[in-house]
């Protein structure tokens, strides 16, 4: 099951109660370009559209592919190309990779729910139950995942 729809439903159902922080694990040049594309789309308010396009099109993450996706989701292609070609998010991605190494993360998606690591995309009902349990306990986070 893809994580995107589950995450969007969680954000809707727990609006104002949960926080989503995205981190990137770029294992090769193509996945780093995909991360750059997602961040460039975020800057134009179209993160989820690009996220979905990248998932749907994986592993086609070459420059021309990414530019085509940008056009398909209505991004300013010139601005997008400048962000992509300028690797404007390189340090952010490198920082995320260092954090992933420090935490021993190797898989995407990986979530932290109040410090509890969840590897993979759980079904919505399982994710919802976990979040409700944490909210009911109102405990302090057990792990700061670099936020």
Coordinates of C-alpha atoms in Angstrom, one line a residue:
X1 CA 0.0 0.0 0.0
X2 CA 1.3 3.5 -0.9
X3 CA 2.0 5.8 2.0
X4 CA 0.8 9.0 0.3
X5 CA -3.0 8.5 0.6
X6 CA -2.6 7.2 4.2
X7 CA -0.5 10.2 5.2
X8 CA -2.9 12.7 3.6
X9 CA -5.9 11.0 5.4
X10 CA -4.0 11.2 8.7
X11 CA -3.3 14.9 8.1
X12 CA -6.9 15.5 7.3
X13 CA -8.4 13.5 10.2
X14 CA -5.9 14.8 12.8
X15 CA -5.5 18.4 11.5
X16 CA -3.7 20.5 14.1
X17 CA -2.8 17.4 16.2
X18 CA 0.0 15.8 14.1
X19 CA 3.0 17.2 12.3
X20 CA 4.5 15.8 9.1
X21 CA 8.2 16.3 8.6
X22 CA 9.6 14.9 5.4
X23 CA 13.2 13.7 5.2
X24 CA 14.9 12.3 2.2
X25 CA 17.0 9.2 1.7
X26 CA 18.6 9.5 -1.7
X27 CA 20.4 6.2 -2.4
X28 CA 21.6 7.2 -5.9
X29 CA 21.8 10.1 -8.3
X30 CA 18.3 9.4 -9.7
X31 CA 16.7 9.4 -6.2
X32 CA 18.5 12.6 -5.3
X33 CA 17.1 14.2 -8.5
X34 CA 13.6 13.0 -7.5
X35 CA 14.1 14.5 -4.0
X36 CA 15.2 17.8 -5.6
X37 CA 12.1 17.7 -7.9
X38 CA 9.8 17.1 -4.9
X39 CA 11.4 20.0 -3.0
X40 CA 11.3 22.3 -6.1
X41 CA 7.6 21.5 -6.5
X42 CA 7.0 22.2 -2.8
X43 CA 8.4 25.7 -3.3
X44 CA 5.6 26.2 -5.8
X45 CA 2.9 24.7 -3.6
X46 CA 2.6 21.4 -5.5
X47 CA 4.5 18.9 -3.3
X48 CA 1.8 16.2 -3.2
X49 CA 1.2 16.4 -7.0
X50 CA 4.9 15.9 -7.7
X51 CA 5.1 13.2 -5.0
X52 CA 2.3 11.2 -6.6
X53 CA 3.8 11.7 -10.1
X54 CA 7.2 10.4 -8.9
X55 CA 5.6 7.4 -7.3
X56 CA 3.6 6.7 -10.4
X57 CA 6.6 7.1 -12.7
X58 CA 9.3 5.4 -10.7
X59 CA 12.1 4.9 -11.5
X60 CA 11.9 7.4 -14.4
X61 CA 13.7 10.4 -12.7
X62 CA 15.9 11.7 -15.5
X63 CA 16.0 15.5 -16.0
X64 CA 13.6 15.4 -19.1
X65 CA 11.2 13.2 -17.2
X66 CA 11.1 15.6 -14.2
X67 CA 10.6 18.6 -16.5
X68 CA 7.7 16.8 -18.2
X69 CA 6.2 16.0 -14.8
X70 CA 6.5 19.6 -13.8
X71 CA 4.6 20.7 -16.8
X72 CA 1.9 18.0 -16.2
X73 CA 1.2 19.3 -12.7
X74 CA 1.2 22.9 -13.7
X75 CA 4.5 24.1 -12.3
X76 CA 6.4 27.1 -13.6
X77 CA 8.8 25.0 -15.6
X78 CA 11.5 27.7 -15.9
X79 CA 11.6 28.2 -12.1
X80 CA 11.4 24.4 -11.6
X81 CA 14.3 23.8 -14.0
X82 CA 16.4 26.4 -12.3
X83 CA 15.8 24.8 -8.9
X84 CA 16.5 21.3 -10.3
X85 CA 19.6 22.3 -12.2
X86 CA 21.0 24.4 -9.4
X87 CA 20.6 21.5 -7.0
X88 CA 19.3 24.1 -4.6
X89 CA 18.4 21.5 -2.0
X90 CA 21.6 19.5 -2.1
X91 CA 22.6 20.4 1.5
X92 CA 19.2 19.7 2.9
X93 CA 19.2 16.3 1.3
X94 CA 22.7 15.6 2.5
X95 CA 21.7 16.6 6.0
X96 CA 18.7 14.2 5.8
X97 CA 21.0 11.4 4.7
X98 CA 23.4 12.1 7.6
X99 CA 20.4 11.9 10.0
X100 CA 19.2 8.7 8.4
X101 CA 22.6 7.2 8.9
X102 CA 22.7 8.3 12.5
X103 CA 19.3 6.8 13.2
X104 CA 20.1 3.6 11.2
X105 CA 17.3 4.3 8.7
X106 CA 17.4 2.5 5.4
X107 CA 13.8 2.2 4.2
X108 CA 11.2 4.5 2.8
X109 CA 8.8 5.2 4.1
X110 CA 9.8 5.3 7.7
X111 CA 7.6 7.2 10.2
X112 CA 8.1 8.3 13.8
X113 CA 4.9 8.5 15.8
X114 CA 5.8 10.2 19.0
X115 CA 9.2 8.6 18.8
X116 CA 8.1 5.1 17.8
X117 CA 9.6 4.0 14.5
X118 CA 7.3 2.6 12.0
X119 CA 9.0 1.1 8.9
X120 CA 6.8 0.8 5.8
X121 CA 3.3 2.1 5.1
X122 CA 0.8 0.7 7.6
X123 CA -2.8 0.5 6.7
X124 CA -4.8 3.6 7.6
X125 CA -6.7 2.0 10.5
X126 CA -3.4 0.8 12.1
X127 CA -1.8 4.2 11.7
X128 CA -4.9 5.9 13.1
X129 CA -5.0 3.6 16.2
X130 CA -1.3 4.3 16.9
X131 CA -1.8 8.0 16.7
X132 CA -5.0 8.0 18.8
X133 CA -3.1 6.0 21.5
X134 CA -0.3 8.5 21.5
X135 CA -2.7 11.4 21.7
X136 CA -4.6 9.8 24.5
X137 CA -1.4 9.3 26.5
X138 CA -0.2 12.8 25.7
X139 CA 3.3 11.6 26.6
X140 CA 6.4 13.4 25.6
X141 CA 8.2 12.3 22.5
X142 CA 10.7 9.5 23.1
X143 CA 12.9 10.5 20.2
X144 CA 13.7 13.7 18.4
X145 CA 14.2 12.7 14.8
X146 CA 16.2 15.8 13.9
X147 CA 13.4 18.3 13.8

